[in-house]
Amino acid sequence: MNIHLKLNGKDTDLVVIQDESLLTALRRAGIWSVKHGCETGECGACSVLMDGKLVPTCVMLAPQADGHEIETVEGMSEINTIHPIQKAFTEMGAVQCGYCTPAMVLATKALINKEMYPTLEDARDALSSTICRCTGYVKPVEAIMRAAAMLRGEEVPPIDGGGIPMEIAFGLTGESDLGRDLPDFLKGDSGSDLKTKKDVKFAPWVTPESQTDVVGHPEIKVDAVKLAKGKPAFTDDINLPGMLYAEMLTSPHGHARIRNIDTSKAKALQGVHAVLTYKDIPRVIYASGGQSWPNPKPWDQVSLDNKVRFVGDRVAVVAAETPEIARAAVKLIDVDYEVLPVVLDPREAGKPGAPVIHDEPDAVGIPDASRNLVNVVDAVWNDVDKVFAECDRVFENTYYTPKQQQAHIEPHITITYWDEDERLVVRTSTQVPFHARRMLAPLIGLPVKRIRVIKPRIGGGFGGKQEMLIEDLAAHLTLATNRPVRLEYTREQEFTSSRSRHPMYVTFKVGVMNDGTIRALDMSVISDTGAYGSHSLTVASVSGLRGLSTYKADALRFHADIYYTNKAPAGAFRGYGAPQGMFGLEVIIDEIAHSLGFDPLEFRRKNAVNVGDHIPISTALGEGGTIEQYVLSCGLQECFDEAAKSIQWERRNDPKWRVDPERPHIRRGLGVATCMHGTAIPGLDMGGASIKMNDDGSFNVQVGATDLGTGSDTVIAQIIAETLGCRLEDIIIYSSDTDMTPFDVGAYASSTTFISGGSAKKAAEIVRKQIIERAAKILKTTTEGMYLRNRQAYAADGRSVSLEAVALNSLHTVDQQQIMGTASFMSNYAPPPFGAQFVEVEVDTETGMVRVPRMVMAVDCGTAINPMTASGQIEGGQLQALGMAISEGMEYDTEGNVLQKRFGDYRIYEADEAPDITAILVPTYEPSGPYGAKAVAEIPMDGVGPAVSNAIFDAIGVRLRELPVLPEKVWKGIQEK
Amino acid sequence: MKPAPFDYYAPTSVEEALDKLTELGYSGKVLAGGQSLIPAMNFRMARPTALVDLNKVKELSYIKPTADGGLAIGTMTRDSVVEDDILVNERFPILVNTIKHIAHKQIRNRGTFGGAIAHADPAAQLPAAILLLDANLKVLSKSGERWVKATDFFIGPFMTVLEPEEMLAEVVLPPMAPRTGASYQQVSRQKGGYAQAAVISTVTLDGSDRVKEARVALFSVGESALLASKPNQVLAGQVPTAEAIEEVAAYVAKNECDPGTDIHGTEEYRRNLVHVLVRRALIDAVQQAKK
């Protein structure tokens, strides 16, 4: 049918299907800024302005738009222009993945049209219908306030400042100081922070007061403008002729054998091009976790199997002319299931009589499939039992963390097609394009060289896309049909058939002396990997690494048993085992501090690791082979100082603050947690970067690093711009395309700034050397003392030549040469970032409701290459962590059906209820990282859960050892007290 | 998941809409704002074979004052229009406060006043609000109009007395008595999310601060929105002491609601919430009435 509407001011006729949503009709019409995030009107990514009001389009039928005015961000700006609201979003760092940015921009427009002087509360309310999983809403709210000021014609303060001292950044100029062996000063007594760093040979052109030009500055993200403008940048923002739509048939049973599948009726449906089941494709065993070769065992999956192991497991996949036909075809597949009993609790899965989930004979590397035991991890350092015997007190308790869902707003989506060379192109929303290519090849029987994986912009990943999740199915369908195929998860499938955080039972046993010295830590874990072993070994290992490295001790022991259950598999999720381990650790540390009569903050300060300390558990767990890990830089004590001041830690002792006379049922409390994470996997993670110089002195950069919304493209470009003495706008960066860019392991393990940024710095140093050599020839001088700054190459005598002139000379005049450089970087060191997390709670003692008015986290991430994106990570990470602490967690009925299948039931924090979130950056200098940088992305996941639990204890004296702290649990705790 | 195929009609007048509903009978379903129905269809929980979309029936969207000081609200009036309306803010501030708890502005921009009532979701705000405010509902069919009291309208979860050929056309709210205070209380894991328990109350005081009438509506704690009878039985004619209110709250929690155990909480916990919220709502409403 035809509808007529005014679309961005233009009279438009659209041909629509009467039962389609306005969302799909608009996207078909090329309005790509309107995004699919759910099917229930709850995420808000699909919002438009209809007659000036913000409305969701996924729950509006296309015909309902007939006769109305529809406005989207496409109508707000032209080429080379940008609307003030869009500008404010880019300037304030409000754009992370950018998937929901167009909706936020429209929400802002609707608000400011109505209220030119919005309050912070108005701004939060306006954003409350758009779920953002990246930002924690802090910067979007600031962007709204800035946009309103701009639209009122007011002057707004410039966004600049920052930078780090040149003498720090370029102290060791010349040869790269990356990846060298353990620095000598570590062995001595000098620290490595800004104030105490010694023995640095300064470059001659560096003056003490000078600051870096690009590194350390809050530069606008290189992709912010296109995302704020809603340009077609994501996987699905493409229309290929002849594209087919794929749909999965998934298991309705938690555990069943497929006796037979009859696809004849589905195949007979007009418009169906392929129906694939286990009968149609070769059986190739693999592991879906996106990790380095060889993928850790077990290898316990095949693309399509004759057994299903959880509700939502793959049964068949269909490709058809339209999504509607594909869905109809799925319903026509007859499956004869032999339903088997399920086991859902990892503590029951290993007991005799439990159903055996992996009884297939061809699985590789399951230690004891008959007991559903996926993996066992053991690590010991020194004699723990002996030290326990020497301790004054030994504490022991068990802690539980839930199955949190990544819930990136862009669902998993893959489009596959043959290119003109008959190579398979896989356009996919992935964090691991190179791993995906290598892992996909054997499954579809093509060599790696015939596969090209392209990663466009990603609408959030958080680990959920560190997985080869659906690429194989789309590829099989393209192989079967020779047509482009699009496969996208619904929001419901994200809950039923995607990945999640491993739920863990973590038991800590801690031996201490009465003077408050921790002597021994013993940690044992029961981890629930769900139906497949993806990431199970390494996630459990990281829980031990983080649980046993934060505090000094004389002996350490770790043991983990990981079990299969009939639930959706767990996988990688920001934090990767650390939040599970740190929850147990930081709550038991709090319990011990209270028990021994210490201030919980002082107890932490006393026992936490510091510069020069050895991290023995790392090698015990096999991280980085035999290379011992040390703390090279540590600003933890300063983090405690800054954050404690910000949260007003001393209020704990103020009875008038703790009990509100106006609301006597409310009790207030404060909680603290120490945070320590890693930066990349030592001796394993590697990334490459390639730089070439253009005629005008600009540079093309190709990196394998996979920006999933975090801003890694920007950070890498900043590192290169600083090294090459140019501006950020002179760097044209292109990331992640297996044909075009060097290899990179991908976006995980908090590695990108450090590893990929390291490769960028090394490549830039190669290019810098070539530029300097060429410039020296042009200036007829030597390279000695020559440096690059302000788009010029300066000789020691002060004369200079522009980078453009260098480029033209090199490309066109004499001894022609393409100035270019390629480098890769790996590190045997995984320098830990540190953080101090503080949380304020209000507990309603009658209902058990816990409200968090404020969270503060101070982080030592070394040098923050971009303080805007770094603080964005800390803000957003804290809110994601608060979700796990307070409300998020997938629950199952007795048959293995997940109970939360939509955002409304899953409960992600929205803007109007999110706390006031503060991120403080404590600068240190990490000698092993580019410009002193360490990781920042995952550490904000680690401290909020325990700090919430500790704050609740502070408020009401009830100790909660299980997350999330649902109000009913709090209430029961109060009843039992 | 997308909706199953269905027929779609978009009448432009009430008459046309009623013709279509009569013709379709049980296979027809009214589409108002669609903020509950379309998600349910996308989730395959509702599979209507024909939709009669009222969005083009302009005559169903209005807010009119009634002579007695109340209001008449057309069924297709958007929630956000009711929320922002000056008359509603003046005469029924409790209604505005209640509407603000419905999801988010974006949903309220589409959701309609009458649609939410006819949908009769036991966890929805507006059915409880019209019970509380003792509304009268105008129901139209081809054979004419009939009036139904809000207290007679709901018969179960997602069930009302509406026949397939009928539509809810207007909601009439009688005026609030002078010296009436009101309160909205809920416990929900999310501000805009479904409540684990929620209470709306009004208390009218006489000149000597005795209760003339106390009304307590509950939702999310039974098969439909509920109007508790005990509060008025106990409090009418009395000074609303803390003890009396506590007695009422305990009674209502024990006897006048029916919360089950579901993903939002156990029955025991939700009865506790009712107890706490009824107490808080009555205390707050009394304070408001005294202002």
mmCIF file of N, CA, C and O in Angstrom, chain B residues 17-86:
data_model
loop_
_atom_site.group_PDB
_atom_site.id
_atom_site.type_symbol
_atom_site.label_atom_id
_atom_site.label_comp_id
_atom_site.label_asym_id
_atom_site.label_seq_id
_atom_site.Cartn_x
_atom_site.Cartn_y
_atom_site.Cartn_z
ATOM 1 N N ALA B 17 -15.803 3.416 12.096
ATOM 2 C CA ALA B 17 -15.099 2.475 12.963
ATOM 3 C C ALA B 17 -16.070 1.454 13.547
ATOM 4 O O ALA B 17 -15.780 0.251 13.595
ATOM 5 N N LEU B 18 -17.236 1.942 13.985
ATOM 6 C CA LEU B 18 -18.227 1.021 14.569
ATOM 7 C C LEU B 18 -18.756 0.067 13.518
ATOM 8 O O LEU B 18 -18.994 -1.117 13.806
ATOM 9 N N ASP B 19 -18.943 0.550 12.279
ATOM 10 C CA ASP B 19 -19.363 -0.337 11.189
ATOM 11 C C ASP B 19 -18.367 -1.481 11.038
ATOM 12 O O ASP B 19 -18.732 -2.639 10.920
ATOM 13 N N LYS B 20 -17.113 -1.094 11.030
ATOM 14 C CA LYS B 20 -16.065 -2.092 10.797
ATOM 15 C C LYS B 20 -16.006 -3.089 11.949
ATOM 16 O O LYS B 20 -15.909 -4.295 11.728
ATOM 17 N N LEU B 21 -16.129 -2.578 13.185
ATOM 18 C CA LEU B 21 -16.070 -3.481 14.341
ATOM 19 C C LEU B 21 -17.238 -4.459 14.319
ATOM 20 O O LEU B 21 -17.091 -5.634 14.652
ATOM 21 N N THR B 22 -18.400 -3.960 13.938
ATOM 22 C CA THR B 22 -19.574 -4.825 13.869
ATOM 23 C C THR B 22 -19.364 -5.904 12.812
ATOM 24 O O THR B 22 -19.653 -7.077 13.038
ATOM 25 N N GLU B 23 -18.833 -5.472 11.683
ATOM 26 C CA GLU B 23 -18.619 -6.410 10.578
ATOM 27 C C GLU B 23 -17.603 -7.508 10.980
ATOM 28 O O GLU B 23 -17.798 -8.676 10.665
ATOM 29 N N LEU B 24 -16.571 -7.103 11.679
ATOM 30 C CA LEU B 24 -15.487 -8.045 11.989
ATOM 31 C C LEU B 24 -15.800 -8.938 13.181
ATOM 32 O O LEU B 24 -15.277 -10.052 13.276
ATOM 33 N N GLY B 25 -16.636 -8.448 14.100
ATOM 34 C CA GLY B 25 -16.963 -9.241 15.274
ATOM 35 C C GLY B 25 -15.727 -9.658 16.038
ATOM 36 O O GLY B 25 -14.814 -8.849 16.244
ATOM 37 N N TYR B 26 -15.657 -10.938 16.400
ATOM 38 C CA TYR B 26 -14.560 -11.404 17.247
ATOM 39 C C TYR B 26 -13.199 -11.353 16.555
ATOM 40 O O TYR B 26 -12.169 -11.442 17.206
ATOM 41 N N SER B 27 -13.166 -11.271 15.235
ATOM 42 C CA SER B 27 -11.848 -11.238 14.577
ATOM 43 C C SER B 27 -11.250 -9.836 14.548
ATOM 44 O O SER B 27 -10.093 -9.669 14.179
ATOM 45 N N GLY B 28 -12.038 -8.840 14.945
ATOM 46 C CA GLY B 28 -11.521 -7.475 14.922
ATOM 47 C C GLY B 28 -10.908 -7.073 16.256
ATOM 48 O O GLY B 28 -11.285 -7.576 17.300
ATOM 49 N N LYS B 29 -9.941 -6.173 16.184
ATOM 50 C CA LYS B 29 -9.326 -5.681 17.422
ATOM 51 C C LYS B 29 -9.033 -4.202 17.214
ATOM 52 O O LYS B 29 -8.498 -3.812 16.170
ATOM 53 N N VAL B 30 -9.386 -3.398 18.218
ATOM 54 C CA VAL B 30 -9.135 -1.957 18.105
ATOM 55 C C VAL B 30 -7.647 -1.686 18.335
ATOM 56 O O VAL B 30 -7.047 -2.206 19.275
ATOM 57 N N LEU B 31 -7.059 -0.876 17.459
ATOM 58 C CA LEU B 31 -5.687 -0.413 17.653
ATOM 59 C C LEU B 31 -5.752 1.054 18.032
ATOM 60 O O LEU B 31 -6.199 1.892 17.253
ATOM 61 N N ALA B 32 -5.318 1.354 19.256
ATOM 62 C CA ALA B 32 -5.290 2.760 19.688
ATOM 63 C C ALA B 32 -3.851 3.244 19.574
ATOM 64 O O ALA B 32 -3.312 3.351 18.477
ATOM 65 N N GLY B 33 -3.179 3.482 20.700
ATOM 66 C CA GLY B 33 -1.788 3.946 20.613
ATOM 67 C C GLY B 33 -0.815 2.858 20.195
ATOM 68 O O GLY B 33 0.242 3.129 19.639
ATOM 69 N N GLY B 34 -1.184 1.629 20.496
ATOM 70 C CA GLY B 34 -0.381 0.500 20.041
ATOM 71 C C GLY B 34 0.838 0.195 20.883
ATOM 72 O O GLY B 34 1.606 -0.703 20.555
ATOM 73 N N GLN B 35 1.031 0.909 21.984
ATOM 74 C CA GLN B 35 2.274 0.726 22.730
ATOM 75 C C GLN B 35 2.280 -0.546 23.572
ATOM 76 O O GLN B 35 3.335 -0.995 24.020
ATOM 77 N N SER B 36 1.126 -1.142 23.773
ATOM 78 C CA SER B 36 1.061 -2.457 24.413
ATOM 79 C C SER B 36 0.748 -3.531 23.379
ATOM 80 O O SER B 36 1.330 -4.608 23.380
ATOM 81 N N LEU B 37 -0.187 -3.216 22.492
ATOM 82 C CA LEU B 37 -0.660 -4.230 21.548
ATOM 83 C C LEU B 37 0.429 -4.641 20.558
ATOM 84 O O LEU B 37 0.639 -5.830 20.306
ATOM 85 N N ILE B 38 1.141 -3.671 20.005
ATOM 86 C CA ILE B 38 2.107 -4.040 18.958
ATOM 87 C C ILE B 38 3.305 -4.798 19.543
ATOM 88 O O ILE B 38 3.725 -5.792 18.967
ATOM 89 N N PRO B 39 3.836 -4.391 20.715
ATOM 90 C CA PRO B 39 4.853 -5.264 21.312
ATOM 91 C C PRO B 39 4.334 -6.683 21.549
ATOM 92 O O PRO B 39 5.044 -7.653 21.304
ATOM 93 N N ALA B 40 3.092 -6.794 21.999
ATOM 94 C CA ALA B 40 2.521 -8.123 22.241
ATOM 95 C C ALA B 40 2.436 -8.904 20.932
ATOM 96 O O ALA B 40 2.684 -10.112 20.887
ATOM 97 N N MET B 41 2.112 -8.207 19.854
ATOM 98 C CA MET B 41 2.062 -8.880 18.554
ATOM 99 C C MET B 41 3.473 -9.255 18.099
ATOM 100 O O MET B 41 3.692 -10.345 17.566
ATOM 101 N N ASN B 42 4.418 -8.357 18.300
ATOM 102 C CA ASN B 42 5.798 -8.665 17.919
ATOM 103 C C ASN B 42 6.337 -9.846 18.708
ATOM 104 O O ASN B 42 7.205 -10.565 18.247
ATOM 105 N N PHE B 43 5.823 -10.008 19.910
ATOM 106 C CA PHE B 43 6.246 -11.117 20.752
ATOM 107 C C PHE B 43 5.349 -12.342 20.552
ATOM 108 O O PHE B 43 5.456 -13.301 21.280
ATOM 109 N N ARG B 44 4.440 -12.235 19.596
ATOM 110 C CA ARG B 44 3.521 -13.325 19.243
ATOM 111 C C ARG B 44 2.605 -13.688 20.408
ATOM 112 O O ARG B 44 2.112 -14.796 20.494
ATOM 113 N N MET B 45 2.412 -12.731 21.339
ATOM 114 C CA MET B 45 1.492 -12.995 22.436
ATOM 115 C C MET B 45 0.082 -12.565 22.054
ATOM 116 O O MET B 45 -0.888 -12.942 22.705
ATOM 117 N N ALA B 46 -0.043 -11.745 21.019
ATOM 118 C CA ALA B 46 -1.359 -11.376 20.494
ATOM 119 C C ALA B 46 -1.312 -11.594 18.994
ATOM 120 O O ALA B 46 -0.326 -11.241 18.345
ATOM 121 N N ARG B 47 -2.333 -12.213 18.451
ATOM 122 C CA ARG B 47 -2.364 -12.458 17.006
ATOM 123 C C ARG B 47 -3.716 -12.092 16.423
ATOM 124 O O ARG B 47 -4.472 -12.958 15.972
ATOM 125 N N PRO B 48 -4.056 -10.805 16.420
ATOM 126 C CA PRO B 48 -5.329 -10.406 15.846
ATOM 127 C C PRO B 48 -5.333 -10.664 14.346
ATOM 128 O O PRO B 48 -4.291 -10.595 13.700
ATOM 129 N N THR B 49 -6.508 -10.970 13.808
ATOM 130 C CA THR B 49 -6.566 -11.179 12.362
ATOM 131 C C THR B 49 -6.947 -9.899 11.640
ATOM 132 O O THR B 49 -6.768 -9.789 10.446
ATOM 133 N N ALA B 50 -7.514 -8.940 12.384
ATOM 134 C CA ALA B 50 -7.838 -7.656 11.755
ATOM 135 C C ALA B 50 -7.709 -6.544 12.789
ATOM 136 O O ALA B 50 -8.139 -6.694 13.933
ATOM 137 N N LEU B 51 -7.103 -5.444 12.374
ATOM 138 C CA LEU B 51 -6.938 -4.303 13.268
ATOM 139 C C LEU B 51 -7.795 -3.145 12.771
ATOM 140 O O LEU B 51 -7.798 -2.839 11.580
ATOM 141 N N VAL B 52 -8.515 -2.526 13.694
ATOM 142 C CA VAL B 52 -9.253 -1.310 13.372
ATOM 143 C C VAL B 52 -8.530 -0.171 14.088
ATOM 144 O O VAL B 52 -8.616 -0.027 15.298
ATOM 145 N N ASP B 53 -7.792 0.592 13.298
ATOM 146 C CA ASP B 53 -6.912 1.632 13.838
ATOM 147 C C ASP B 53 -7.722 2.920 14.023
ATOM 148 O O ASP B 53 -8.285 3.454 13.068
ATOM 149 N N LEU B 54 -7.779 3.415 15.247
ATOM 150 C CA LEU B 54 -8.579 4.613 15.525
ATOM 151 C C LEU B 54 -7.776 5.913 15.404
ATOM 152 O O LEU B 54 -8.284 6.985 15.697
ATOM 153 N N ASN B 55 -6.519 5.793 14.998
ATOM 154 C CA ASN B 55 -5.662 6.984 15.022
ATOM 155 C C ASN B 55 -6.110 8.087 14.073
ATOM 156 O O ASN B 55 -5.720 9.236 14.244
ATOM 157 N N LYS B 56 -6.902 7.741 13.081
ATOM 158 C CA LYS B 56 -7.378 8.792 12.170
ATOM 159 C C LYS B 56 -8.758 9.312 12.565
ATOM 160 O O LYS B 56 -9.319 10.157 11.871
ATOM 161 N N VAL B 57 -9.297 8.805 13.659
ATOM 162 C CA VAL B 57 -10.613 9.280 14.108
ATOM 163 C C VAL B 57 -10.378 10.470 15.039
ATOM 164 O O VAL B 57 -10.222 10.327 16.245
ATOM 165 N N LYS B 58 -10.315 11.642 14.446
ATOM 166 C CA LYS B 58 -9.935 12.845 15.213
ATOM 167 C C LYS B 58 -10.944 13.168 16.309
ATOM 168 O O LYS B 58 -10.581 13.738 17.343
ATOM 169 N N GLU B 59 -12.210 12.820 16.086
ATOM 170 C CA GLU B 59 -13.255 13.219 17.037
ATOM 171 C C GLU B 59 -13.143 12.494 18.377
ATOM 172 O O GLU B 59 -13.866 12.810 19.315
ATOM 173 N N LEU B 60 -12.232 11.514 18.477
ATOM 174 C CA LEU B 60 -12.076 10.792 19.746
ATOM 175 C C LEU B 60 -10.949 11.357 20.617
ATOM 176 O O LEU B 60 -10.610 10.798 21.637
ATOM 177 N N SER B 61 -10.369 12.449 20.161
ATOM 178 C CA SER B 61 -9.232 13.001 20.901
ATOM 179 C C SER B 61 -9.582 14.388 21.421
ATOM 180 O O SER B 61 -9.668 15.347 20.658
ATOM 181 N N TYR B 62 -9.839 14.492 22.719
ATOM 182 C CA TYR B 62 -10.204 15.782 23.322
ATOM 183 C C TYR B 62 -10.158 15.700 24.841
ATOM 184 O O TYR B 62 -10.193 14.609 25.417
ATOM 185 N N ILE B 63 -10.045 16.845 25.464
ATOM 186 C CA ILE B 63 -10.221 16.957 26.920
ATOM 187 C C ILE B 63 -11.198 18.104 27.129
ATOM 188 O O ILE B 63 -10.923 19.236 26.732
ATOM 189 N N LYS B 64 -12.354 17.796 27.698
ATOM 190 C CA LYS B 64 -13.390 18.828 27.868
ATOM 191 C C LYS B 64 -13.743 18.939 29.342
ATOM 192 O O LYS B 64 -13.928 17.916 30.012
ATOM 193 N N PRO B 65 -13.901 20.184 29.834
ATOM 194 C CA PRO B 65 -14.395 20.325 31.200
ATOM 195 C C PRO B 65 -15.879 19.945 31.264
ATOM 196 O O PRO B 65 -16.610 20.168 30.303
ATOM 197 N N THR B 66 -16.276 19.345 32.353
ATOM 198 C CA THR B 66 -17.710 19.103 32.539
ATOM 199 C C THR B 66 -18.244 20.160 33.503
ATOM 200 O O THR B 66 -17.483 20.769 34.266
ATOM 201 N N ALA B 67 -19.550 20.358 33.431
ATOM 202 C CA ALA B 67 -20.173 21.461 34.165
ATOM 203 C C ALA B 67 -19.946 21.340 35.675
ATOM 204 O O ALA B 67 -19.799 22.331 36.382
ATOM 205 N N ASP B 68 -19.862 20.092 36.163
ATOM 206 C CA ASP B 68 -19.741 19.906 37.611
ATOM 207 C C ASP B 68 -18.316 20.080 38.118
ATOM 208 O O ASP B 68 -18.036 19.886 39.296
ATOM 209 N N GLY B 69 -17.387 20.396 37.211
ATOM 210 C CA GLY B 69 -16.001 20.577 37.655
ATOM 211 C C GLY B 69 -15.120 19.381 37.363
ATOM 212 O O GLY B 69 -13.954 19.362 37.728
ATOM 213 N N GLY B 70 -15.689 18.387 36.708
ATOM 214 C CA GLY B 70 -14.881 17.231 36.323
ATOM 215 C C GLY B 70 -14.346 17.398 34.915
ATOM 216 O O GLY B 70 -14.262 18.515 34.384
ATOM 217 N N LEU B 71 -13.978 16.283 34.309
ATOM 218 C CA LEU B 71 -13.424 16.314 32.958
ATOM 219 C C LEU B 71 -13.942 15.133 32.151
ATOM 220 O O LEU B 71 -14.218 14.065 32.706
ATOM 221 N N ALA B 72 -14.065 15.364 30.844
ATOM 222 C CA ALA B 72 -14.346 14.269 29.922
ATOM 223 C C ALA B 72 -13.156 14.139 28.981
ATOM 224 O O ALA B 72 -12.725 15.125 28.386
ATOM 225 N N ILE B 73 -12.628 12.935 28.910
ATOM 226 C CA ILE B 73 -11.417 12.708 28.106
ATOM 227 C C ILE B 73 -11.748 11.719 27.000
ATOM 228 O O ILE B 73 -12.221 10.601 27.268
ATOM 229 N N GLY B 74 -11.500 12.151 25.766
ATOM 230 C CA GLY B 74 -11.751 11.273 24.618
ATOM 231 C C GLY B 74 -10.760 10.131 24.610
ATOM 232 O O GLY B 74 -9.597 10.283 24.993
ATOM 233 N N THR B 75 -11.196 8.993 24.150
ATOM 234 C CA THR B 75 -10.412 7.762 24.310
ATOM 235 C C THR B 75 -9.069 7.817 23.599
ATOM 236 O O THR B 75 -8.101 7.214 24.040
ATOM 237 N N MET B 76 -8.991 8.556 22.481
ATOM 238 C CA MET B 76 -7.738 8.576 21.715
ATOM 239 C C MET B 76 -6.810 9.725 22.116
ATOM 240 O O MET B 76 -5.816 9.980 21.451
ATOM 241 N N THR B 77 -7.117 10.399 23.212
ATOM 242 C CA THR B 77 -6.213 11.450 23.682
ATOM 243 C C THR B 77 -4.912 10.813 24.151
ATOM 244 O O THR B 77 -4.926 9.864 24.939
ATOM 245 N N ARG B 78 -3.797 11.326 23.623
ATOM 246 C CA ARG B 78 -2.496 10.743 23.980
ATOM 247 C C ARG B 78 -2.208 10.983 25.464
ATOM 248 O O ARG B 78 -2.518 12.065 25.996
ATOM 249 N N ASP B 79 -1.531 10.028 26.079
ATOM 250 C CA ASP B 79 -1.187 10.179 27.497
ATOM 251 C C ASP B 79 -0.416 11.469 27.749
ATOM 252 O O ASP B 79 -0.642 12.160 28.746
ATOM 253 N N SER B 80 0.490 11.806 26.836
ATOM 254 C CA SER B 80 1.315 12.999 27.063
ATOM 255 C C SER B 80 0.482 14.271 26.948
ATOM 256 O O SER B 80 0.805 15.280 27.574
ATOM 257 N N VAL B 81 -0.588 14.208 26.158
ATOM 258 C CA VAL B 81 -1.475 15.376 26.058
ATOM 259 C C VAL B 81 -2.234 15.552 27.373
ATOM 260 O O VAL B 81 -2.361 16.666 27.891
ATOM 261 N N VAL B 82 -2.705 14.451 27.935
ATOM 262 C CA VAL B 82 -3.390 14.523 29.225
ATOM 263 C C VAL B 82 -2.418 15.058 30.291
ATOM 264 O O VAL B 82 -2.741 15.950 31.075
ATOM 265 N N GLU B 83 -1.225 14.518 30.261
ATOM 266 C CA GLU B 83 -0.182 14.882 31.235
ATOM 267 C C GLU B 83 0.115 16.377 31.198
ATOM 268 O O GLU B 83 0.324 17.007 32.234
ATOM 269 N N ASP B 84 0.128 16.953 30.015
ATOM 270 C CA ASP B 84 0.529 18.356 29.869
ATOM 271 C C ASP B 84 -0.660 19.326 29.907
ATOM 272 O O ASP B 84 -0.466 20.534 29.851
ATOM 273 N N ASP B 85 -1.867 18.788 29.960
ATOM 274 C CA ASP B 85 -3.053 19.643 29.841
ATOM 275 C C ASP B 85 -3.260 20.500 31.110
ATOM 276 O O ASP B 85 -3.174 19.996 32.237
ATOM 277 N N ILE B 86 -3.541 21.758 30.884
ATOM 278 C CA ILE B 86 -3.671 22.681 32.021
ATOM 279 C C ILE B 86 -4.853 22.305 32.916
ATOM 280 O O ILE B 86 -4.752 22.280 34.145
#
